């Protein structure tokens, strides 16, 4: 891979270039919502309630309406505090509700829909930058076709986070360090996994500084004008050093600011947020709890089949990451996807949510997008249509289940 900057589309053409990806994404999501509406109606449930007023959606709207400080104490002693939920989505819900007739739940749904389109556009921009337009369109379609893709239309924070993460990574790839740092800071205000975006900005920035120093040493300090503008990993190495440094400083501000505020509010110092998460039985144990959960599936039948499915799923995720490395994905994408995957698989959180937690790890899908892009258009369209139908049915079944996604 050489100068990635050469594929940056002029601003006036950017939306036109992304239009096929966005139209395809909208069609897949519309099919998913239609399947959910039909399935829910057959079960005498409200599809809109499932999307906007259950599980985490209720916690976000409660923060938007009443602020922080609400908690639920369970009989087993666990304390579920709304401090576990990062503030950007509730802030946006409150802002939209303040200037429109929408309720907080309606505002959350609207924000999610718009954010999902922004996420699709960001994924297209990243894939187009690295592999070209056809791969960009396919990357968006693959992300939309995920079995858990219905979450992209829920009043959850996954779509908002993915949008901020994708555009931050795109900014890194194109050397826009101030934008990258600002978007990373906003991602850090959205979900705890914002750490992955910060890591991508920092690791790529450090690698860029090191590479530029090595290049300067090889070329001589008297000839700085011939330093390459973009590095082989898309780090935008020719950007002024102060911009890279400032972007790196901005990146962790959102996550660090919220975590420190929670620590101050709880009176437990910088680690107070970890105590809040512990009340939800969330933590990072290197995957021990998840491994025990999988192992327990093999104590009976047919739950052993679920255990096999979980092992295959984890194996597929790991295999996709290995393929990403072998295909030479740019450094920021590898760092970001690696951290998202590690946090999702190695956390002791609710195990049924792990597929949803992996949703923002879109770089893992680029090998599948490249494979789809190599097919003839008629074949890729037929395959996408079949998978879209299966995904829509699964999403409707999943969201009508008893547990949260």
Coordinates of N, CA, C and O in Angstrom, one line a residue, residues 116-240:
X116 N -26.6 5.6 12.6 CA -26.3 4.4 11.9 C -25.9 4.7 10.4 O -25.1 4.1 9.8
X117 N -26.6 5.7 9.9 CA -26.2 6.1 8.5 C -24.8 6.8 8.5 O -24.0 6.5 7.6
X118 N -24.5 7.6 9.5 CA -23.2 8.1 9.6 C -22.2 7.0 9.8 O -21.0 7.1 9.3
X119 N -22.5 6.0 10.6 CA -21.6 4.9 10.8 C -21.4 4.2 9.4 O -20.2 3.8 9.1
X120 N -22.4 3.9 8.7 CA -22.3 3.3 7.4 C -21.4 4.1 6.5 O -20.6 3.5 5.7
X121 N -21.6 5.4 6.5 CA -20.8 6.3 5.6 C -19.3 6.2 6.1 O -18.4 6.2 5.2
X122 N -19.1 6.2 7.4 CA -17.7 6.2 7.9 C -17.1 4.8 7.5 O -15.9 4.8 7.2
X123 N -17.8 3.7 7.6 CA -17.2 2.4 7.3 C -16.9 2.4 5.8 O -15.8 1.9 5.4
X124 N -17.8 3.0 5.0 CA -17.5 3.1 3.5 C -16.2 3.9 3.3 O -15.4 3.5 2.5
X125 N -16.1 5.1 4.0 CA -15.0 5.9 3.8 C -13.7 5.2 4.1 O -12.7 5.3 3.4
X126 N -13.7 4.5 5.2 CA -12.5 3.7 5.6 C -12.1 2.7 4.6 O -11.0 2.6 4.1
X127 N -13.1 1.8 4.2 CA -12.8 0.7 3.3 C -12.5 1.3 1.9 O -11.6 0.7 1.2
X128 N -13.2 2.3 1.5 CA -12.9 2.9 0.2 C -11.4 3.5 0.2 O -10.7 3.4 -0.8
X129 N -11.0 4.1 1.3 CA -9.7 4.7 1.4 C -8.6 3.6 1.3 O -7.6 3.8 0.6
X130 N -8.9 2.4 1.8 CA -7.9 1.4 1.9 C -8.0 0.4 0.7 O -6.9 0.1 0.1
X131 N -9.2 0.1 0.3 CA -9.3 -1.0 -0.8 C -10.1 -0.6 -2.0 O -10.2 -1.3 -2.9
X132 N -10.7 0.6 -2.0 CA -11.4 1.1 -3.2 C -12.9 1.1 -3.0 O -13.5 0.5 -2.0
X133 N -13.7 1.7 -3.9 CA -15.1 1.9 -3.8 C -15.9 0.7 -3.7 O -16.8 0.6 -2.8
X134 N -15.7 -0.3 -4.5 CA -16.5 -1.5 -4.5 C -16.3 -2.3 -3.2 O -17.3 -2.7 -2.6
X135 N -15.1 -2.3 -2.7 CA -14.9 -2.9 -1.3 C -15.6 -2.1 -0.3 O -16.2 -2.7 0.7
X136 N -15.7 -0.8 -0.4 CA -16.4 0.1 0.5 C -17.8 -0.2 0.6 O -18.4 -0.3 1.7
X137 N -18.5 -0.4 -0.6 CA -19.9 -0.7 -0.6 C -20.1 -2.0 0.0 O -21.1 -2.2 0.8
X138 N -19.3 -3.0 -0.3 CA -19.5 -4.4 0.3 C -19.3 -4.4 1.8 O -19.9 -5.1 2.5
X139 N -18.3 -3.6 2.3 CA -18.1 -3.5 3.7 C -19.3 -3.0 4.4 O -19.7 -3.5 5.5
X140 N -20.0 -2.0 3.9 CA -21.2 -1.5 4.5 C -22.3 -2.5 4.5 O -23.0 -2.7 5.5
X141 N -22.4 -3.2 3.4 CA -23.4 -4.3 3.3 C -23.2 -5.4 4.3 O -24.1 -5.8 5.0
X142 N -21.9 -5.8 4.4 CA -21.6 -6.9 5.4 C -21.9 -6.4 6.8 O -22.5 -7.2 7.6
X143 N -21.6 -5.2 7.1 CA -21.9 -4.7 8.5 C -23.4 -4.7 8.7 O -23.9 -5.0 9.8
X144 N -24.2 -4.2 7.7 CA -25.6 -4.2 7.8 C -26.2 -5.6 7.9 O -27.3 -5.8 8.6
X145 N -25.6 -6.6 7.3 CA -26.1 -8.0 7.2 C -25.8 -8.8 8.5 O -26.2 -9.9 8.5
X146 N -25.1 -8.3 9.4 CA -24.8 -9.0 10.6 C -26.0 -9.5 11.3 O -27.0 -8.8 11.3
X147 N -26.0 -10.7 11.8 CA -27.2 -11.2 12.5 C -27.7 -10.3 13.6 O -28.9 -10.3 13.9
X148 N -26.8 -9.6 14.3 CA -27.2 -8.7 15.3 C -27.4 -7.2 14.8 O -27.4 -6.3 15.6
X149 N -27.5 -7.1 13.5 CA -27.6 -5.8 12.9 C -28.8 -5.0 13.4 O -28.8 -3.7 13.3
X150 N -29.8 -5.6 13.9 CA -31.0 -4.9 14.4 C -30.6 -3.9 15.4 O -31.3 -2.9 15.6
X151 N -29.6 -4.2 16.2 CA -29.1 -3.2 17.2 C -28.8 -1.9 16.6 O -28.9 -0.9 17.3
X152 N -28.4 -1.8 15.4 CA -28.0 -0.6 14.7 C -29.2 0.4 14.7 O -29.1 1.6 14.5
X153 N -30.4 -0.2 14.8 CA -31.6 0.6 14.7 C -32.3 0.8 16.1 O -33.3 1.4 16.2
X154 N -31.6 0.4 17.2 CA -32.2 0.5 18.5 C -31.6 1.8 19.1 O -30.7 2.4 18.7
X155 N -32.3 2.3 20.2 CA -31.9 3.5 20.9 C -30.8 3.1 21.9 O -30.8 3.3 23.1
X156 N -29.8 2.4 21.3 CA -28.6 2.0 22.0 C -27.4 2.9 21.5 O -27.6 3.7 20.6
X157 N -26.2 2.8 22.1 CA -25.1 3.6 21.7 C -24.2 3.0 20.7 O -23.2 3.7 20.3
X158 N -24.5 1.8 20.2 CA -23.5 1.1 19.3 C -23.4 1.9 18.0 O -22.3 2.1 17.5
X159 N -24.5 2.4 17.4 CA -24.4 3.1 16.1 C -23.7 4.4 16.3 O -22.8 4.7 15.4
X160 N -24.0 5.1 17.3 CA -23.3 6.4 17.6 C -21.8 6.2 17.8 O -21.0 6.9 17.2
X161 N -21.5 5.2 18.6 CA -20.1 4.9 18.8 C -19.3 4.5 17.5 O -18.2 5.0 17.2
X162 N -20.0 3.6 16.8 CA -19.3 3.1 15.5 C -19.1 4.3 14.5 O -18.1 4.3 13.9
X163 N -20.1 5.2 14.5 CA -19.9 6.4 13.6 C -18.7 7.2 14.0 O -17.9 7.6 13.2
X164 N -18.6 7.5 15.3 CA -17.5 8.3 15.8 C -16.2 7.6 15.6 O -15.2 8.2 15.2
X165 N -16.2 6.3 15.8 CA -14.9 5.5 15.7 C -14.5 5.4 14.2 O -13.3 5.6 13.9
X166 N -15.4 5.1 13.3 CA -15.1 5.0 11.9 C -14.5 6.3 11.4 O -13.5 6.3 10.7
X167 N -15.2 7.4 11.7 CA -14.7 8.7 11.2 C -13.4 9.1 11.8 O -12.5 9.8 11.2
X168 N -13.2 8.7 13.1 CA -11.9 9.0 13.7 C -10.8 8.2 13.0 O -9.7 8.8 12.7
X169 N -11.0 7.0 12.7 CA -10.1 6.1 12.0 C -9.8 6.7 10.6 O -8.6 6.7 10.1
X170 N -10.8 7.1 9.9 CA -10.7 7.7 8.6 C -9.8 9.0 8.7 O -8.9 9.2 7.9
X171 N -10.0 9.8 9.7 CA -9.2 11.0 9.9 C -7.7 10.6 10.2 O -6.8 11.3 9.7
X172 N -7.5 9.5 10.9 CA -6.1 9.1 11.1 C -5.5 8.7 9.8 O -4.4 9.0 9.4
X173 N -6.2 7.9 9.0 CA -5.7 7.4 7.7 C -5.4 8.5 6.8 O -4.5 8.3 5.9
X174 N -6.1 9.6 6.9 CA -5.9 10.7 5.9 C -5.1 11.9 6.6 O -5.0 12.9 6.0
X175 N -4.5 11.6 7.7 CA -3.6 12.6 8.3 C -4.3 13.8 9.0 O -3.7 14.8 9.2
X176 N -5.6 13.7 9.3 CA -6.4 14.8 9.9 C -6.4 14.6 11.4 O -7.4 14.1 12.0
X177 N -5.3 14.9 12.1 CA -5.1 14.5 13.4 C -6.0 15.2 14.4 O -6.4 14.6 15.4
X178 N -6.3 16.5 14.2 CA -7.1 17.2 15.1 C -8.5 16.6 15.1 O -9.2 16.5 16.1
X179 N -9.0 16.3 13.9 CA -10.3 15.7 13.7 C -10.3 14.3 14.4 O -11.3 13.9 15.1
X180 N -9.2 13.6 14.2 CA -9.2 12.2 14.8 C -9.2 12.3 16.3 O -9.9 11.5 16.9
X181 N -8.5 13.2 16.9 CA -8.5 13.3 18.3 C -9.8 13.8 18.9 O -10.3 13.3 19.9
X182 N -10.4 14.7 18.2 CA -11.8 15.2 18.6 C -12.8 14.1 18.6 O -13.6 13.9 19.5
X183 N -12.8 13.4 17.5 CA -13.8 12.3 17.3 C -13.5 11.2 18.3 O -14.5 10.5 18.8
X184 N -12.2 10.9 18.6 CA -11.9 9.9 19.6 C -12.4 10.3 21.0 O -12.8 9.5 21.8
X185 N -12.3 11.6 21.3 CA -12.7 12.1 22.6 C -14.2 11.9 22.7 O -14.7 11.5 23.7
X186 N -15.0 12.2 21.6 CA -16.4 12.0 21.6 C -16.8 10.5 21.7 O -17.7 10.2 22.4
X187 N -16.0 9.7 21.0 CA -16.2 8.2 21.2 C -16.0 7.8 22.6 O -16.7 6.9 23.1
X188 N -15.1 8.4 23.3 CA -14.8 8.1 24.7 C -15.9 8.5 25.6 O -16.0 8.0 26.8
X189 N -16.7 9.4 25.2 CA -17.9 9.9 25.9 C -19.1 9.0 25.7 O -20.2 9.2 26.2
X190 N -19.0 8.0 24.8 CA -20.1 7.3 24.3 C -20.2 5.9 24.9 O -21.2 5.4 25.4
X191 N -19.0 5.2 25.0 CA -19.0 3.8 25.5 C -17.6 3.6 26.1 O -16.6 4.2 25.7
X192 N -17.5 2.7 27.1 CA -16.2 2.4 27.6 C -15.2 1.9 26.6 O -14.0 2.1 26.7
X193 N -15.7 1.3 25.5 CA -14.8 0.7 24.5 C -14.2 1.9 23.7 O -13.4 1.6 22.8
X194 N -14.5 3.1 24.0 CA -13.8 4.2 23.4 C -12.3 4.2 23.6 O -11.5 4.8 22.8
X195 N -11.9 3.4 24.6 CA -10.4 3.1 24.7 C -9.8 2.6 23.5 O -8.6 2.9 23.2
X196 N -10.6 1.8 22.7 CA -10.0 1.3 21.4 C -9.7 2.4 20.4 O -8.7 2.3 19.7
X197 N -10.5 3.4 20.3 CA -10.2 4.5 19.4 C -9.0 5.3 19.9 O -8.2 5.7 19.1
X198 N -9.0 5.5 21.2 CA -7.8 6.2 21.8 C -6.5 5.4 21.5 O -5.5 6.0 21.1
X199 N -6.6 4.1 21.7 CA -5.4 3.3 21.4 C -5.0 3.4 20.0 O -3.8 3.5 19.7
X200 N -5.9 3.4 19.0 CA -5.6 3.5 17.6 C -4.9 4.8 17.3 O -3.9 4.8 16.6
X201 N -5.4 5.9 17.9 CA -4.8 7.2 17.6 C -3.4 7.2 18.2 O -2.5 7.7 17.5
X202 N -3.3 6.8 19.4 CA -2.0 6.9 20.1 C -0.9 6.0 19.4 O 0.2 6.4 19.2
X203 N -1.3 4.7 19.2 CA -0.3 3.8 18.6 C 0.1 4.3 17.2 O 1.3 4.2 16.9
X204 N -0.8 4.7 16.4 CA -0.5 5.2 15.1 C 0.3 6.5 15.2 O 1.3 6.6 14.4
X205 N 0.0 7.3 16.1 CA 0.7 8.6 16.2 C 2.1 8.3 16.6 O 3.1 8.9 16.1
X206 N 2.3 7.4 17.6 CA 3.7 7.1 18.0 C 4.5 6.5 16.9 O 5.7 6.8 16.7
X207 N 3.8 5.5 16.2 CA 4.5 4.9 15.1 C 4.9 5.9 14.0 O 6.0 5.8 13.4
X208 N 4.0 6.9 13.8 CA 4.3 7.9 12.8 C 5.5 8.8 13.2 O 6.4 9.1 12.4
X209 N 5.6 9.2 14.5 CA 6.7 9.9 15.0 C 8.0 9.2 14.8 O 9.0 9.7 14.4
X210 N 8.0 7.9 15.2 CA 9.2 7.1 15.1 C 9.6 6.9 13.6 O 10.8 7.1 13.3
X211 N 8.6 6.7 12.7 CA 8.9 6.5 11.3 C 9.5 7.8 10.7 O 10.4 7.8 9.9
X212 N 8.9 8.9 11.1 CA 9.3 10.2 10.6 C 10.8 10.5 11.0 O 11.6 11.1 10.3
X213 N 11.0 10.2 12.3 CA 12.4 10.4 12.8 C 13.4 9.5 12.0 O 14.5 10.0 11.7
X214 N 13.0 8.3 11.8 CA 13.9 7.4 11.0 C 14.1 7.9 9.6 O 15.2 7.9 9.1
X215 N 13.0 8.4 9.0 CA 13.1 8.9 7.6 C 14.0 10.1 7.6 O 14.8 10.3 6.7
X216 N 13.8 11.0 8.6 CA 14.6 12.2 8.6 C 16.0 11.9 8.8 O 16.9 12.6 8.2
X217 N 16.3 10.9 9.6 CA 17.7 10.5 9.8 C 18.3 10.0 8.5 O 19.5 10.2 8.2
X218 N 17.5 9.2 7.8 CA 18.0 8.6 6.5 C 18.2 9.7 5.4 O 19.2 9.6 4.7
X219 N 17.3 10.7 5.4 CA 17.4 11.7 4.3 C 18.2 12.9 4.7 O 18.6 13.6 3.8
X220 N 18.5 13.0 6.0 CA 19.2 14.2 6.4 C 18.3 15.3 6.9 O 17.3 15.6 6.2
X221 N 18.6 15.9 7.9 CA 17.7 17.0 8.5 C 17.6 18.2 7.6 O 16.8 19.0 7.8
X222 N 18.5 18.3 6.6 CA 18.5 19.5 5.8 C 17.5 19.4 4.6 O 17.3 20.3 3.9
X223 N 16.8 18.3 4.5 CA 15.9 18.1 3.4 C 14.5 17.6 3.8 O 14.1 16.6 3.4
X224 N 13.9 18.4 4.7 CA 12.6 17.9 5.3 C 11.5 17.9 4.3 O 10.5 17.2 4.5
X225 N 11.6 18.6 3.2 CA 10.4 18.7 2.3 C 10.2 17.4 1.5 O 9.1 17.3 0.9
X226 N 11.1 16.5 1.5 CA 11.0 15.3 0.8 C 10.4 14.2 1.7 O 10.4 13.0 1.2
X227 N 10.1 14.5 2.9 CA 9.5 13.4 3.8 C 8.1 13.0 3.2 O 7.4 13.9 2.7
X228 N 7.8 11.7 3.3 CA 6.5 11.3 2.7 C 5.3 11.9 3.5 O 5.4 12.0 4.7
X229 N 4.3 12.3 2.7 CA 3.1 12.8 3.4 C 2.3 11.8 4.1 O 1.9 12.0 5.2
X230 N 2.1 10.6 3.5 CA 1.4 9.6 4.2 C 2.2 8.3 4.2 O 2.9 8.0 3.3
X231 N 2.2 7.7 5.4 CA 3.1 6.5 5.6 C 2.4 5.3 5.0 O 1.2 5.3 4.6
X232 N 3.1 4.2 5.0 CA 2.5 3.0 4.4 C 1.3 2.4 5.2 O 0.5 1.7 4.7
X233 N 1.3 2.8 6.5 CA 0.1 2.4 7.3 C -1.0 3.4 7.4 O -1.9 3.3 8.2
X234 N -0.9 4.4 6.6 CA -2.0 5.4 6.6 C -1.9 6.3 7.7 O -2.9 6.9 8.1
X235 N -0.8 6.6 8.3 CA -0.7 7.4 9.5 C -0.6 8.9 9.2 O -0.6 9.7 10.2
X236 N -0.6 9.3 8.0 CA -0.5 10.7 7.7 C 0.8 11.3 8.3 O 0.8 12.3 9.0
X237 N 1.9 10.6 8.1 CA 3.1 10.9 8.7 C 3.7 12.3 8.4 O 4.5 12.9 9.1
X238 N 3.2 12.9 7.3 CA 3.8 14.2 6.9 C 3.0 15.4 7.6 O 3.4 16.5 7.3
X239 N 2.0 15.1 8.3 CA 1.3 16.2 9.0 C 2.2 16.8 10.0 O 3.1 16.2 10.6
X240 N 2.0 18.1 10.3 CA 2.9 18.8 11.3 C 2.9 18.1 12.6 O 1.8 17.6 13.1

